XYZ file of C-alpha atoms in Angstrom:
245
model
C 163.211 59.112 121.646
C 166.547 58.817 123.434
C 167.433 60.499 126.694
C 170.428 62.525 127.848
C 170.544 63.123 131.600
C 172.902 65.886 132.658
C 174.593 65.362 136.016
C 177.624 66.660 137.892
C 179.347 66.534 141.265
C 180.135 70.249 141.451
C 176.809 71.774 142.483
C 177.543 74.877 144.578
C 174.292 74.706 146.559
C 174.502 70.971 147.346
C 177.866 69.470 146.302
C 177.841 65.851 145.171
C 174.041 65.643 145.338
C 173.655 63.062 142.558
C 175.606 60.528 144.650
C 173.785 61.190 147.921
C 171.884 58.238 149.398
C 168.204 58.726 148.657
C 167.057 55.410 150.156
C 168.964 52.732 152.057
C 169.823 51.063 148.763
C 169.899 53.776 146.092
C 171.680 57.015 145.305
C 169.953 59.957 143.598
C 171.187 59.263 140.039
C 170.606 55.533 140.397
C 167.012 56.022 141.566
C 166.301 58.428 138.701
C 167.450 55.910 136.097
C 165.388 53.139 137.709
C 162.317 55.393 137.527
C 162.787 55.440 133.745
C 162.860 51.655 133.325
C 159.130 51.505 132.552
C 159.230 54.477 130.182
C 159.221 54.326 126.385
C 162.672 55.879 126.168
C 165.256 53.969 124.177
C 168.860 54.706 125.130
C 169.607 56.625 128.334
C 172.967 58.398 128.552
C 174.268 60.349 131.540
C 176.304 63.335 130.307
C 178.816 64.559 132.868
C 181.749 67.021 132.909
C 185.159 65.755 131.861
C 187.073 67.206 134.827
C 188.655 65.134 137.619
C 185.977 66.158 140.148
C 183.537 63.969 138.229
C 185.760 60.876 138.013
C 183.964 59.429 141.049
C 180.607 59.852 139.280
C 181.982 58.300 136.092
C 183.310 55.296 138.016
C 180.001 54.856 139.851
C 178.014 54.883 136.601
C 180.546 52.633 134.923
C 180.323 50.060 137.723
C 176.537 49.969 137.270
C 177.007 49.627 133.497
C 175.126 52.898 132.934
C 176.154 54.575 129.669
C 178.075 57.782 130.232
C 179.399 60.607 128.080
C 181.955 63.160 129.228
C 182.118 66.680 127.825
C 182.418 70.377 128.608
C 181.996 71.336 132.251
C 180.396 74.779 131.759
C 179.146 74.667 128.154
C 176.431 72.065 128.733
C 174.877 72.836 125.336
C 178.161 71.719 123.766
C 178.140 68.615 125.988
C 174.627 67.730 124.805
C 175.408 68.376 121.152
C 178.496 66.181 121.042
C 176.818 63.472 123.109
C 173.820 63.374 120.745
C 176.144 63.380 117.740
C 178.305 60.555 119.081
C 175.273 58.343 119.738
C 173.452 59.396 116.523
C 170.345 60.589 118.367
C 167.725 62.211 116.123
C 165.395 63.198 118.963
C 166.517 63.864 122.517
C 164.751 64.092 125.860
C 166.626 66.287 128.325
C 166.397 65.332 131.985
C 168.509 66.570 134.892
C 170.146 64.582 137.671
C 168.448 66.605 140.388
C 164.963 65.239 139.559
C 165.053 61.633 140.823
C 161.247 61.426 141.217
C 160.584 61.875 137.509
C 157.375 60.055 136.619
C 157.601 57.569 133.699
C 153.964 58.359 132.819
C 154.856 62.047 132.365
C 157.834 60.971 130.248
C 155.599 58.782 128.051
C 152.919 61.468 127.685
C 155.602 63.979 126.702
C 156.936 61.591 124.042
C 153.423 61.127 122.605
C 152.722 64.853 122.507
C 156.104 65.548 120.912
C 155.425 63.032 118.155
C 151.806 64.145 117.636
C 152.632 67.867 117.506
C 155.562 67.477 115.108
C 157.360 70.247 116.996
C 161.043 71.161 117.260
C 160.942 71.586 121.020
C 158.571 70.434 123.769
C 158.711 71.667 127.352
C 156.618 71.449 130.519
C 158.822 73.901 132.449
C 157.396 77.059 130.835
C 153.766 78.004 131.491
C 154.115 75.408 134.218
C 151.330 73.090 135.402
C 153.475 70.148 136.513
C 155.317 69.941 139.865
C 158.849 71.286 140.109
C 160.861 68.076 139.871
C 159.085 66.595 136.856
C 160.689 68.728 134.134
C 160.919 67.161 130.683
C 162.134 68.701 127.440
C 162.344 67.060 124.024
C 163.979 68.479 120.916
C 165.261 67.341 117.551
C 168.937 67.027 116.775
C 168.476 69.592 113.999
C 167.132 72.120 116.517
C 169.959 71.282 118.922
C 172.526 71.894 116.176
C 171.011 75.296 115.375
C 171.193 76.242 119.063
C 174.756 74.914 119.366
C 175.898 76.983 116.388
C 174.104 80.205 117.330
C 173.689 80.475 121.118
C 175.961 83.187 122.509
C 174.706 83.983 126.010
C 176.209 82.177 128.987
C 172.707 81.224 130.171
C 171.969 79.652 126.771
C 175.181 77.596 126.816
C 174.967 76.512 130.453
C 171.273 75.563 130.490
C 171.010 73.941 127.015
C 167.466 74.938 125.972
C 166.956 78.710 126.570
C 167.959 79.421 122.958
C 164.800 77.583 121.848
C 162.326 79.597 123.893
C 164.291 82.827 123.460
C 163.790 82.436 119.686
C 160.179 81.266 119.213
C 160.131 82.382 115.568
C 162.941 79.966 114.703
C 161.374 76.872 116.274
C 157.986 75.209 116.498
C 157.461 75.014 120.272
C 154.904 72.844 122.063
C 154.020 73.699 125.647
C 153.264 70.429 127.431
C 150.584 71.084 130.066
C 147.966 69.249 132.091
C 144.473 70.305 133.154
C 145.202 70.265 136.888
C 147.740 72.872 137.978
C 150.203 71.194 140.356
C 152.998 73.752 139.969
C 152.933 74.681 143.664
C 154.473 71.310 144.534
C 158.269 71.130 144.566
C 160.489 68.077 144.923
C 163.485 68.805 142.760
C 166.807 68.617 144.658
C 168.600 71.949 144.658
C 169.495 72.434 148.308
C 169.721 70.344 151.487
C 166.103 71.178 152.389
C 164.919 69.728 149.068
C 166.991 66.590 149.597
C 165.481 66.123 153.076
C 161.979 66.321 151.599
C 162.696 63.766 148.869
C 164.221 61.346 151.404
C 161.118 61.774 153.554
C 158.818 61.133 150.583
C 160.650 57.937 149.692
C 160.635 56.737 153.292
C 156.826 56.958 153.294
C 155.978 55.723 149.796
C 157.301 52.249 149.008
C 155.611 51.862 145.608
C 157.982 51.657 142.638
C 158.096 53.331 140.279
C 156.837 56.206 142.360
C 154.163 58.256 140.565
C 153.319 61.945 140.742
C 149.844 61.087 142.030
C 151.397 59.192 144.978
C 153.561 62.182 145.903
C 150.780 64.755 145.520
C 148.494 62.650 147.719
C 151.164 62.445 150.426
C 151.971 66.176 150.329
C 148.287 67.103 150.318
C 147.480 64.874 153.281
C 150.535 65.999 155.251
C 151.021 69.715 154.490
C 153.734 69.958 157.157
C 156.059 68.342 154.626
C 155.731 71.534 152.554
C 157.596 73.366 155.294
C 160.768 71.339 154.698
C 161.575 73.334 151.545
C 158.965 76.096 151.481
C 161.547 78.896 151.238
C 163.317 77.537 148.139
C 163.574 79.572 144.920
C 162.686 77.851 141.644
C 165.201 77.978 138.754
C 167.830 79.557 140.988
C 170.716 78.460 138.769
C 169.130 79.793 135.584
C 168.267 83.123 137.218
C 171.911 83.423 138.323
C 173.082 82.758 134.735
C 170.746 85.403 133.300
C 172.093 87.950 135.792
C 175.604 87.094 134.613
C 174.775 87.450 130.903
């Protein structure tokens, strides 16, 4: 399984978030990629928009010798399709640049379940049991090509995978879940409050790679940390896209 990480500088809610300092040494996108070093993923490509706003991100990734693909700014499904085609990926894990605390164990478990279930599309972000900030999706190139050819709605083009779960009769879908429901925890980076929480988490937990269990233990023992981003709305960008469809 190969990985395409979508990232951009132009977030409206927190501009330039992927290049914000998340520790004294690492930026958000850099930390995310280091989290994946112990995973079973093969190639990892960061797919970014091809406009001038993202030149700074391209140069940063290039200097770190991190593979990068540049494609459509708004049609992220098109960006994914052409990236996967260029690198001849048969199976793709989709990760996003705003989830730097992705757990390599969750990544590896998702890969195993994808292979065992022989599905077209795996997701842990629907019928959610995992924390917000640990989203993983895996799909075949064949499924991606079907979506690329047929998706019409803005929300389906901008968010890559909605065409899969909007058309469950066309695809074999596997819902990746765990026994313990940890969906109340949130440490994705969407707004400044989220970023402040993630910085606080990393200032307190020095273990690397950081694991979900470490974060849950910290947040459970210090519930005041919940208040840092307790008023955030999940999937705000996707909800906005649906309203615009």
